Amino acid sequence: MKNKGKILSASPLLWLILFFLLPLLIIVVYSFLQRGVYGELVYQFTLSNYVRLGESVYLQILLNTLSVSILTTLLTLIIAYPLAYYISTLSQSKQQIWLLLVMLPFWINFLIRSFAWIIILRSQGILNSLFIHLGWIDQPLSLLYNDGAVLLGMVYSLLPFMVLPLYIAFEKLERSHLEAASDLGANSFKVFLHIIVPLTSKGIIIGSVLVFVSSIGMFVVPDVMGGAKSMLLGNLIQNQFLSARDWPFGSAASILLLLFSLVLMLLYYYAAARGKGGAKP
């Protein structure tokens, strides 16, 4: 029995080593190497890849990535919060239908969903054709290949990551607390601010971390809906590995992205621990 237990526990450990720790170690090593003339790896230690990330052009890409990720997180929170609350107030059967509708886009390939937006937003697309037909505009609007289109695509893609944690938080919300606050004279705004928001804060934090971490490394939506005008950190890493063949610099940018994600996860654990009165989550 002991040997069987060791074999069972060794399997996930082996999986973790082979498909997470080993690739991560390779990326870390590559980030300290140099690129040869023809894109090959030169095994000489250097910090130049990390120093290069401090150049103004890459700092601008980093700032753009952060601003788009923060806006995506805020917009998904603004949309998902009332939606999750509404779903939690429905009967059990209706909740299942609404949750199914929230999860439905995940059943379609992510790339196909992104290209579907092109059909909707392009110059001869559905929206522009409708607006021209209604007489609202004379010339097609520029709805695609800009920052607004990238933001729209990212909010659409990541909305379920915000709705589901918030829905769970609302499900655990004691309705008696709301009734008690109302009985004591608190108006709707005070009930929302002092009762609902604190009691659903964990769902807000989890959803925000999930959306932000996913958006900061996303490259498909900016590539498809932003065209060449939108360059985020995920696109930079993709280009370094696939086009520029500068694997050391791409690895350094990947490590930077990983560090951002780790910092966010630490902030989440810190916030969760504070929510439990200092106990570890």
PDB file of C-alpha atoms in Angstrom:
ATOM      1  CA  MET A   1       0.000   0.000   0.000  1.00  0.00           C
ATOM      2  CA  LYS A   2       2.850   2.350   0.849  1.00  0.00           C
ATOM      3  CA  ASN A   3       4.493   1.735  -2.536  1.00  0.00           C
ATOM      4  CA  LYS A   4       1.175   2.336  -4.298  1.00  0.00           C
ATOM      5  CA  GLY A   5       0.782   5.613  -2.432  1.00  0.00           C
ATOM      6  CA  LYS A   6       4.289   6.689  -3.382  1.00  0.00           C
ATOM      7  CA  ILE A   7       3.635   5.889  -7.046  1.00  0.00           C
ATOM      8  CA  LEU A   8       0.376   7.875  -6.998  1.00  0.00           C
ATOM      9  CA  SER A   9       2.034  10.882  -5.328  1.00  0.00           C
ATOM     10  CA  ALA A  10       5.041  10.694  -7.663  1.00  0.00           C
ATOM     11  CA  SER A  11       2.906  11.046 -10.811  1.00  0.00           C
ATOM     12  CA  PRO A  12       1.746  14.651 -10.227  1.00  0.00           C
ATOM     13  CA  LEU A  13       5.232  15.539  -8.978  1.00  0.00           C
ATOM     14  CA  LEU A  14       6.785  14.152 -12.165  1.00  0.00           C
ATOM     15  CA  TRP A  15       4.183  16.035 -14.243  1.00  0.00           C
ATOM     16  CA  LEU A  16       5.014  19.254 -12.398  1.00  0.00           C
ATOM     17  CA  ILE A  17       8.748  18.791 -12.925  1.00  0.00           C
ATOM     18  CA  LEU A  18       8.486  17.880 -16.617  1.00  0.00           C
ATOM     19  CA  PHE A  19       5.882  20.404 -17.763  1.00  0.00           C
ATOM     20  CA  PHE A  20       6.399  23.343 -15.405  1.00  0.00           C
ATOM     21  CA  LEU A  21       9.692  23.452 -13.515  1.00  0.00           C
ATOM     22  CA  LEU A  22      11.910  22.160 -16.344  1.00  0.00           C
ATOM     23  CA  PRO A  23      10.500  24.543 -19.027  1.00  0.00           C
ATOM     24  CA  LEU A  24      10.683  27.388 -16.511  1.00  0.00           C
ATOM     25  CA  LEU A  25      14.311  26.568 -15.753  1.00  0.00           C
ATOM     26  CA  ILE A  26      15.096  26.541 -19.490  1.00  0.00           C
ATOM     27  CA  ILE A  27      13.471  29.978 -19.920  1.00  0.00           C
ATOM     28  CA  VAL A  28      15.444  31.354 -16.965  1.00  0.00           C
ATOM     29  CA  VAL A  29      18.728  30.028 -18.404  1.00  0.00           C
ATOM     30  CA  TYR A  30      17.931  31.343 -21.907  1.00  0.00           C
ATOM     31  CA  SER A  31      17.210  34.817 -20.502  1.00  0.00           C
ATOM     32  CA  PHE A  32      20.871  35.112 -19.474  1.00  0.00           C
ATOM     33  CA  LEU A  33      22.280  33.979 -22.842  1.00  0.00           C
ATOM     34  CA  GLN A  34      23.063  35.931 -26.019  1.00  0.00           C
ATOM     35  CA  ARG A  35      21.586  35.780 -29.511  1.00  0.00           C
ATOM     36  CA  GLY A  36      23.905  34.862 -32.369  1.00  0.00           C
ATOM     37  CA  VAL A  37      23.989  36.517 -35.772  1.00  0.00           C
ATOM     38  CA  TYR A  38      21.598  33.968 -37.304  1.00  0.00           C
ATOM     39  CA  GLY A  39      19.355  33.677 -34.252  1.00  0.00           C
ATOM     40  CA  GLU A  40      21.210  30.815 -32.609  1.00  0.00           C
ATOM     41  CA  LEU A  41      21.906  30.720 -28.880  1.00  0.00           C
ATOM     42  CA  VAL A  42      25.353  31.835 -27.716  1.00  0.00           C
ATOM     43  CA  TYR A  43      26.153  30.295 -24.356  1.00  0.00           C
ATOM     44  CA  GLN A  44      27.743  33.354 -22.759  1.00  0.00           C
ATOM     45  CA  PHE A  45      26.318  34.849 -19.589  1.00  0.00           C
ATOM     46  CA  THR A  46      24.879  38.371 -19.971  1.00  0.00           C
ATOM     47  CA  LEU A  47      22.399  40.707 -18.289  1.00  0.00           C
ATOM     48  CA  SER A  48      21.902  42.710 -21.477  1.00  0.00           C
ATOM     49  CA  ASN A  49      18.460  41.211 -22.155  1.00  0.00           C
ATOM     50  CA  TYR A  50      17.118  42.545 -18.860  1.00  0.00           C
ATOM     51  CA  VAL A  51      18.888  45.898 -19.370  1.00  0.00           C
ATOM     52  CA  ARG A  52      17.267  46.121 -22.822  1.00  0.00           C
ATOM     53  CA  LEU A  53      13.815  45.824 -21.236  1.00  0.00           C
ATOM     54  CA  GLY A  54      14.489  49.225 -19.646  1.00  0.00           C
ATOM     55  CA  GLU A  55      14.653  50.978 -23.050  1.00  0.00           C
ATOM     56  CA  SER A  56      11.904  53.518 -23.673  1.00  0.00           C
ATOM     57  CA  VAL A  57      10.192  51.538 -26.441  1.00  0.00           C
ATOM     58  CA  TYR A  58       9.789  48.484 -24.221  1.00  0.00           C
ATOM     59  CA  LEU A  59       8.786  50.551 -21.194  1.00  0.00           C
ATOM     60  CA  GLN A  60       6.045  52.076 -23.364  1.00  0.00           C
ATOM     61  CA  ILE A  61       4.862  48.571 -24.327  1.00  0.00           C
ATOM     62  CA  LEU A  62       4.856  47.626 -20.650  1.00  0.00           C
ATOM     63  CA  LEU A  63       2.832  50.725 -19.729  1.00  0.00           C
ATOM     64  CA  ASN A  64       0.352  50.034 -22.559  1.00  0.00           C
ATOM     65  CA  THR A  65      -0.001  46.452 -21.347  1.00  0.00           C
ATOM     66  CA  LEU A  66      -0.633  47.540 -17.771  1.00  0.00           C
ATOM     67  CA  SER A  67      -3.156  50.213 -18.784  1.00  0.00           C
ATOM     68  CA  VAL A  68      -5.092  47.809 -21.059  1.00  0.00           C
ATOM     69  CA  SER A  69      -5.033  45.091 -18.378  1.00  0.00           C
ATOM     70  CA  ILE A  70      -6.239  47.479 -15.654  1.00  0.00           C
ATOM     71  CA  LEU A  71      -9.020  48.835 -17.905  1.00  0.00           C
ATOM     72  CA  THR A  72     -10.045  45.287 -18.846  1.00  0.00           C
ATOM     73  CA  THR A  73     -10.210  44.316 -15.169  1.00  0.00           C
ATOM     74  CA  LEU A  74     -12.278  47.386 -14.239  1.00  0.00           C
ATOM     75  CA  LEU A  75     -14.719  46.978 -17.137  1.00  0.00           C
ATOM     76  CA  THR A  76     -15.241  43.268 -16.492  1.00  0.00           C
ATOM     77  CA  LEU A  77     -15.854  44.053 -12.801  1.00  0.00           C
ATOM     78  CA  ILE A  78     -18.391  46.790 -13.648  1.00  0.00           C
ATOM     79  CA  ILE A  79     -20.266  44.441 -16.021  1.00  0.00           C
ATOM     80  CA  ALA A  80     -19.929  41.241 -14.006  1.00  0.00           C
ATOM     81  CA  TYR A  81     -20.853  42.581 -10.565  1.00  0.00           C
ATOM     82  CA  PRO A  82     -24.545  43.387 -11.235  1.00  0.00           C
ATOM     83  CA  LEU A  83     -24.826  40.375 -13.534  1.00  0.00           C
ATOM     84  CA  ALA A  84     -23.535  37.974 -10.865  1.00  0.00           C
ATOM     85  CA  TYR A  85     -25.836  39.550  -8.276  1.00  0.00           C
ATOM     86  CA  TYR A  86     -28.829  39.198 -10.602  1.00  0.00           C
ATOM     87  CA  ILE A  87     -28.016  35.528 -11.270  1.00  0.00           C
ATOM     88  CA  SER A  88     -27.724  34.798  -7.530  1.00  0.00           C
ATOM     89  CA  THR A  89     -31.245  36.157  -6.922  1.00  0.00           C
ATOM     90  CA  LEU A  90     -32.866  33.780  -9.442  1.00  0.00           C
ATOM     91  CA  SER A  91     -34.305  30.354  -8.785  1.00  0.00           C
ATOM     92  CA  GLN A  92     -31.969  27.363  -9.008  1.00  0.00           C
ATOM     93  CA  SER A  93     -33.162  26.294 -12.465  1.00  0.00           C
ATOM     94  CA  LYS A  94     -32.820  29.821 -13.908  1.00  0.00           C
ATOM     95  CA  GLN A  95     -29.369  30.178 -12.338  1.00  0.00           C
ATOM     96  CA  GLN A  96     -28.234  27.065 -14.234  1.00  0.00           C
ATOM     97  CA  ILE A  97     -29.466  28.576 -17.514  1.00  0.00           C
ATOM     98  CA  TRP A  98     -27.708  31.903 -16.909  1.00  0.00           C
ATOM     99  CA  LEU A  99     -24.463  30.213 -15.849  1.00  0.00           C
ATOM    100  CA  LEU A 100     -24.668  28.078 -18.971  1.00  0.00           C
ATOM    101  CA  LEU A 101     -25.009  31.236 -21.087  1.00  0.00           C
ATOM    102  CA  VAL A 102     -21.978  32.779 -19.330  1.00  0.00           C
ATOM    103  CA  MET A 103     -19.900  29.654 -19.991  1.00  0.00           C
ATOM    104  CA  LEU A 104     -21.211  29.106 -23.541  1.00  0.00           C
ATOM    105  CA  PRO A 105     -18.432  31.116 -25.321  1.00  0.00           C
ATOM    106  CA  PHE A 106     -15.836  28.739 -23.815  1.00  0.00           C
ATOM    107  CA  TRP A 107     -17.297  25.951 -25.949  1.00  0.00           C
ATOM    108  CA  ILE A 108     -16.199  27.782 -29.105  1.00  0.00           C
ATOM    109  CA  ASN A 109     -12.583  28.051 -30.154  1.00  0.00           C
ATOM    110  CA  PHE A 110     -10.986  31.255 -28.868  1.00  0.00           C
ATOM    111  CA  LEU A 111      -9.542  32.163 -32.277  1.00  0.00           C
ATOM    112  CA  ILE A 112     -12.908  31.695 -33.992  1.00  0.00           C
ATOM    113  CA  ARG A 113     -14.570  33.981 -31.440  1.00  0.00           C
ATOM    114  CA  SER A 114     -11.934  36.651 -32.084  1.00  0.00           C
ATOM    115  CA  PHE A 115     -12.393  36.468 -35.856  1.00  0.00           C
ATOM    116  CA  ALA A 116     -16.178  36.684 -35.386  1.00  0.00           C
ATOM    117  CA  TRP A 117     -15.634  40.182 -33.979  1.00  0.00           C
ATOM    118  CA  ILE A 118     -13.866  41.155 -37.225  1.00  0.00           C
ATOM    119  CA  ILE A 119     -17.027  40.252 -39.152  1.00  0.00           C
ATOM    120  CA  ILE A 120     -19.036  42.447 -36.798  1.00  0.00           C
ATOM    121  CA  LEU A 121     -16.685  45.455 -36.566  1.00  0.00           C
ATOM    122  CA  ARG A 122     -15.020  45.766 -39.997  1.00  0.00           C
ATOM    123  CA  SER A 123     -15.859  48.583 -42.415  1.00  0.00           C
ATOM    124  CA  GLN A 124     -18.363  46.431 -44.335  1.00  0.00           C
ATOM    125  CA  GLY A 125     -19.329  44.542 -41.208  1.00  0.00           C
ATOM    126  CA  ILE A 126     -22.644  44.055 -39.458  1.00  0.00           C
ATOM    127  CA  LEU A 127     -22.518  47.179 -37.260  1.00  0.00           C
ATOM    128  CA  ASN A 128     -21.413  49.628 -39.943  1.00  0.00           C
ATOM    129  CA  SER A 129     -23.920  48.205 -42.446  1.00  0.00           C
ATOM    130  CA  LEU A 130     -26.699  48.561 -39.883  1.00  0.00           C
ATOM    131  CA  PHE A 131     -25.748  52.157 -38.996  1.00  0.00           C
ATOM    132  CA  ILE A 132     -25.584  53.151 -42.688  1.00  0.00           C
ATOM    133  CA  HIS A 133     -28.908  51.414 -43.391  1.00  0.00           C
ATOM    134  CA  LEU A 134     -30.536  53.319 -40.515  1.00  0.00           C
ATOM    135  CA  GLY A 135     -29.066  56.581 -41.831  1.00  0.00           C
ATOM    136  CA  TRP A 136     -27.075  57.283 -38.669  1.00  0.00           C
ATOM    137  CA  ILE A 137     -23.744  57.584 -40.538  1.00  0.00           C
ATOM    138  CA  ASP A 138     -22.645  58.277 -44.132  1.00  0.00           C
ATOM    139  CA  GLN A 139     -19.203  56.668 -43.959  1.00  0.00           C
ATOM    140  CA  PRO A 140     -18.176  53.469 -42.142  1.00  0.00           C
ATOM    141  CA  LEU A 141     -16.779  54.012 -38.657  1.00  0.00           C
ATOM    142  CA  SER A 142     -13.292  52.820 -37.775  1.00  0.00           C
ATOM    143  CA  LEU A 143     -14.297  50.193 -35.226  1.00  0.00           C
ATOM    144  CA  LEU A 144     -11.475  47.727 -35.799  1.00  0.00           C
ATOM    145  CA  TYR A 145      -7.671  47.693 -35.440  1.00  0.00           C
ATOM    146  CA  ASN A 146      -7.477  50.185 -32.587  1.00  0.00           C
ATOM    147  CA  ASP A 147      -7.147  50.109 -28.794  1.00  0.00           C
ATOM    148  CA  GLY A 148     -10.921  50.208 -28.328  1.00  0.00           C
ATOM    149  CA  ALA A 149     -11.347  47.009 -30.370  1.00  0.00           C
ATOM    150  CA  VAL A 150      -8.607  45.287 -28.342  1.00  0.00           C
ATOM    151  CA  LEU A 151     -10.296  46.332 -25.106  1.00  0.00           C
ATOM    152  CA  LEU A 152     -13.673  45.091 -26.350  1.00  0.00           C
ATOM    153  CA  GLY A 153     -12.226  41.715 -27.337  1.00  0.00           C
ATOM    154  CA  MET A 154     -10.427  41.247 -24.035  1.00  0.00           C
ATOM    155  CA  VAL A 155     -13.464  42.191 -21.930  1.00  0.00           C
ATOM    156  CA  TYR A 156     -15.626  39.809 -23.963  1.00  0.00           C
ATOM    157  CA  SER A 157     -13.100  36.962 -23.646  1.00  0.00           C
ATOM    158  CA  LEU A 158     -12.385  37.329 -19.935  1.00  0.00           C
ATOM    159  CA  LEU A 159     -15.829  38.247 -18.588  1.00  0.00           C
ATOM    160  CA  PRO A 160     -16.621  34.677 -17.362  1.00  0.00           C
ATOM    161  CA  PHE A 161     -13.461  34.725 -15.204  1.00  0.00           C
ATOM    162  CA  MET A 162     -14.991  37.641 -13.281  1.00  0.00           C
ATOM    163  CA  VAL A 163     -18.627  36.495 -13.242  1.00  0.00           C
ATOM    164  CA  LEU A 164     -18.057  33.046 -11.717  1.00  0.00           C
ATOM    165  CA  PRO A 165     -16.072  34.075  -8.555  1.00  0.00           C
ATOM    166  CA  LEU A 166     -18.521  36.919  -7.966  1.00  0.00           C
ATOM    167  CA  TYR A 167     -21.487  34.575  -8.354  1.00  0.00           C
ATOM    168  CA  ILE A 168     -20.004  32.243  -5.701  1.00  0.00           C
ATOM    169  CA  ALA A 169     -19.443  35.243  -3.397  1.00  0.00           C
ATOM    170  CA  PHE A 170     -23.055  36.376  -3.844  1.00  0.00           C
ATOM    171  CA  GLU A 171     -24.292  32.829  -3.217  1.00  0.00           C
ATOM    172  CA  LYS A 172     -22.558  32.865   0.184  1.00  0.00           C
ATOM    173  CA  LEU A 173     -23.919  36.302   1.040  1.00  0.00           C
ATOM    174  CA  GLU A 174     -26.306  36.131   3.994  1.00  0.00           C
ATOM    175  CA  ARG A 175     -29.504  37.942   2.936  1.00  0.00           C
ATOM    176  CA  SER A 176     -30.388  38.409   6.611  1.00  0.00           C
ATOM    177  CA  HIS A 177     -27.516  40.909   6.900  1.00  0.00           C
ATOM    178  CA  LEU A 178     -29.107  43.064   4.209  1.00  0.00           C
ATOM    179  CA  GLU A 179     -32.500  42.894   5.893  1.00  0.00           C
ATOM    180  CA  ALA A 180     -30.967  43.781   9.276  1.00  0.00           C
ATOM    181  CA  ALA A 181     -29.165  46.796   7.781  1.00  0.00           C
ATOM    182  CA  SER A 182     -32.399  47.993   6.143  1.00  0.00           C
ATOM    183  CA  ASP A 183     -34.327  47.527   9.383  1.00  0.00           C
ATOM    184  CA  LEU A 184     -31.731  49.679  11.164  1.00  0.00           C
ATOM    185  CA  GLY A 185     -32.343  52.525   8.729  1.00  0.00           C
ATOM    186  CA  ALA A 186     -29.518  52.105   6.230  1.00  0.00           C
ATOM    187  CA  ASN A 187     -30.436  53.196   2.712  1.00  0.00           C
ATOM    188  CA  SER A 188     -29.629  51.112  -0.374  1.00  0.00           C
ATOM    189  CA  PHE A 189     -26.325  52.880  -1.040  1.00  0.00           C
ATOM    190  CA  LYS A 190     -25.082  52.326   2.528  1.00  0.00           C
ATOM    191  CA  VAL A 191     -26.157  48.680   2.428  1.00  0.00           C
ATOM    192  CA  PHE A 192     -24.247  48.231  -0.809  1.00  0.00           C
ATOM    193  CA  LEU A 193     -21.154  50.086   0.393  1.00  0.00           C
ATOM    194  CA  HIS A 194     -20.898  48.730   3.955  1.00  0.00           C
ATOM    195  CA  ILE A 195     -22.459  45.267   3.676  1.00  0.00           C
ATOM    196  CA  ILE A 196     -22.491  43.889   0.123  1.00  0.00           C
ATOM    197  CA  VAL A 197     -19.076  45.069  -1.065  1.00  0.00           C
ATOM    198  CA  PRO A 198     -17.111  43.897   2.045  1.00  0.00           C
ATOM    199  CA  LEU A 199     -18.846  40.507   2.089  1.00  0.00           C
ATOM    200  CA  THR A 200     -18.153  39.938  -1.609  1.00  0.00           C
ATOM    201  CA  SER A 201     -14.621  41.355  -1.526  1.00  0.00           C
ATOM    202  CA  LYS A 202     -13.022  37.924  -1.843  1.00  0.00           C
ATOM    203  CA  GLY A 203     -14.897  37.289  -5.093  1.00  0.00           C
ATOM    204  CA  ILE A 204     -13.827  40.727  -6.343  1.00  0.00           C
ATOM    205  CA  ILE A 205     -10.173  39.993  -5.544  1.00  0.00           C
ATOM    206  CA  ILE A 206     -10.189  36.497  -7.068  1.00  0.00           C
ATOM    207  CA  GLY A 207     -11.957  37.681 -10.222  1.00  0.00           C
ATOM    208  CA  SER A 208      -9.677  40.696 -10.588  1.00  0.00           C
ATOM    209  CA  VAL A 209      -6.528  38.576 -10.232  1.00  0.00           C
ATOM    210  CA  LEU A 210      -7.815  36.005 -12.752  1.00  0.00           C
ATOM    211  CA  VAL A 211      -8.732  38.672 -15.321  1.00  0.00           C
ATOM    212  CA  PHE A 212      -5.604  40.783 -14.841  1.00  0.00           C
ATOM    213  CA  VAL A 213      -3.164  37.851 -15.000  1.00  0.00           C
ATOM    214  CA  SER A 214      -4.926  36.489 -18.106  1.00  0.00           C
ATOM    215  CA  SER A 215      -5.053  39.870 -19.860  1.00  0.00           C
ATOM    216  CA  ILE A 216      -1.454  40.870 -19.164  1.00  0.00           C
ATOM    217  CA  GLY A 217      -0.115  37.925 -21.166  1.00  0.00           C
ATOM    218  CA  MET A 218      -2.738  37.834 -23.914  1.00  0.00           C
ATOM    219  CA  PHE A 219      -1.520  38.150 -27.499  1.00  0.00           C
ATOM    220  CA  VAL A 220      -4.256  36.663 -29.721  1.00  0.00           C
ATOM    221  CA  VAL A 221      -6.842  39.424 -29.234  1.00  0.00           C
ATOM    222  CA  PRO A 222      -4.352  42.317 -29.714  1.00  0.00           C
ATOM    223  CA  ASP A 223      -2.963  40.521 -32.782  1.00  0.00           C
ATOM    224  CA  VAL A 224      -6.343  39.818 -34.413  1.00  0.00           C
ATOM    225  CA  MET A 225      -8.364  42.893 -33.393  1.00  0.00           C
ATOM    226  CA  GLY A 226      -5.584  45.448 -32.901  1.00  0.00           C
ATOM    227  CA  GLY A 227      -3.573  44.686 -36.024  1.00  0.00           C
ATOM    228  CA  ALA A 228      -0.093  46.176 -36.153  1.00  0.00           C
ATOM    229  CA  LYS A 229      -1.204  49.250 -34.195  1.00  0.00           C
ATOM    230  CA  SER A 230      -1.470  47.483 -30.838  1.00  0.00           C
ATOM    231  CA  MET A 231       1.633  45.911 -29.295  1.00  0.00           C
ATOM    232  CA  LEU A 232       1.342  44.438 -25.813  1.00  0.00           C
ATOM    233  CA  LEU A 233       3.800  42.421 -23.761  1.00  0.00           C
ATOM    234  CA  GLY A 234       2.329  39.112 -24.961  1.00  0.00           C
ATOM    235  CA  ASN A 235       2.810  40.181 -28.603  1.00  0.00           C
ATOM    236  CA  LEU A 236       6.389  41.234 -27.850  1.00  0.00           C
ATOM    237  CA  ILE A 237       7.201  37.784 -26.440  1.00  0.00           C
ATOM    238  CA  GLN A 238       5.482  36.044 -29.345  1.00  0.00           C
ATOM    239  CA  ASN A 239       7.406  38.107 -31.891  1.00  0.00           C
ATOM    240  CA  GLN A 240      10.750  37.475 -30.225  1.00  0.00           C
ATOM    241  CA  PHE A 241      10.267  33.702 -30.299  1.00  0.00           C
ATOM    242  CA  LEU A 242       8.561  33.322 -33.709  1.00  0.00           C
ATOM    243  CA  SER A 243       9.671  36.265 -35.886  1.00  0.00           C
ATOM    244  CA  ALA A 244      12.800  37.927 -34.512  1.00  0.00           C
ATOM    245  CA  ARG A 245      14.267  34.611 -33.323  1.00  0.00           C
ATOM    246  CA  ASP A 246      15.695  36.382 -30.296  1.00  0.00           C
ATOM    247  CA  TRP A 247      14.931  33.711 -27.736  1.00  0.00           C
ATOM    248  CA  PRO A 248      17.122  35.194 -24.950  1.00  0.00           C
ATOM    249  CA  PHE A 249      15.294  38.542 -25.072  1.00  0.00           C
ATOM    250  CA  GLY A 250      11.913  36.806 -25.372  1.00  0.00           C
ATOM    251  CA  SER A 251      12.830  34.697 -22.331  1.00  0.00           C
ATOM    252  CA  ALA A 252      13.754  37.807 -20.335  1.00  0.00           C
ATOM    253  CA  ALA A 253      10.399  39.393 -21.229  1.00  0.00           C
ATOM    254  CA  SER A 254       8.656  36.146 -20.205  1.00  0.00           C
ATOM    255  CA  ILE A 255      10.388  36.220 -16.821  1.00  0.00           C
ATOM    256  CA  LEU A 256       9.223  39.825 -16.385  1.00  0.00           C
ATOM    257  CA  LEU A 257       5.657  38.742 -17.157  1.00  0.00           C
ATOM    258  CA  LEU A 258       5.969  35.853 -14.711  1.00  0.00           C
ATOM    259  CA  LEU A 259       7.198  38.184 -11.970  1.00  0.00           C
ATOM    260  CA  PHE A 260       4.177  40.448 -12.502  1.00  0.00           C
ATOM    261  CA  SER A 261       1.886  37.442 -12.117  1.00  0.00           C
ATOM    262  CA  LEU A 262       3.687  36.263  -8.977  1.00  0.00           C
ATOM    263  CA  VAL A 263       3.432  39.709  -7.388  1.00  0.00           C
ATOM    264  CA  LEU A 264      -0.301  39.718  -8.059  1.00  0.00           C
ATOM    265  CA  MET A 265      -0.708  36.271  -6.574  1.00  0.00           C
ATOM    266  CA  LEU A 266       1.178  37.376  -3.457  1.00  0.00           C
ATOM    267  CA  LEU A 267      -1.075  40.423  -3.170  1.00  0.00           C
ATOM    268  CA  TYR A 268      -4.094  38.146  -3.452  1.00  0.00           C
ATOM    269  CA  TYR A 269      -2.840  35.868  -0.656  1.00  0.00           C
ATOM    270  CA  TYR A 270      -2.024  38.908   1.469  1.00  0.00           C
ATOM    271  CA  ALA A 271      -5.522  40.346   0.926  1.00  0.00           C
ATOM    272  CA  ALA A 272      -7.125  36.955   1.615  1.00  0.00           C
ATOM    273  CA  ALA A 273      -5.106  36.602   4.827  1.00  0.00           C
ATOM    274  CA  ARG A 274      -6.188  40.069   5.986  1.00  0.00           C
ATOM    275  CA  GLY A 275      -9.777  39.143   5.216  1.00  0.00           C
ATOM    276  CA  LYS A 276      -9.460  36.248   7.647  1.00  0.00           C
ATOM    277  CA  GLY A 277      -8.048  38.402  10.419  1.00  0.00           C
ATOM    278  CA  GLY A 278      -4.418  37.684   9.639  1.00  0.00           C
ATOM    279  CA  ALA A 279      -4.811  33.931   9.327  1.00  0.00           C
ATOM    280  CA  LYS A 280      -3.136  32.245   6.432  1.00  0.00           C
ATOM    281  CA  PRO A 281      -5.498  31.434   3.524  1.00  0.00           C
TER     282      PRO A 281
END
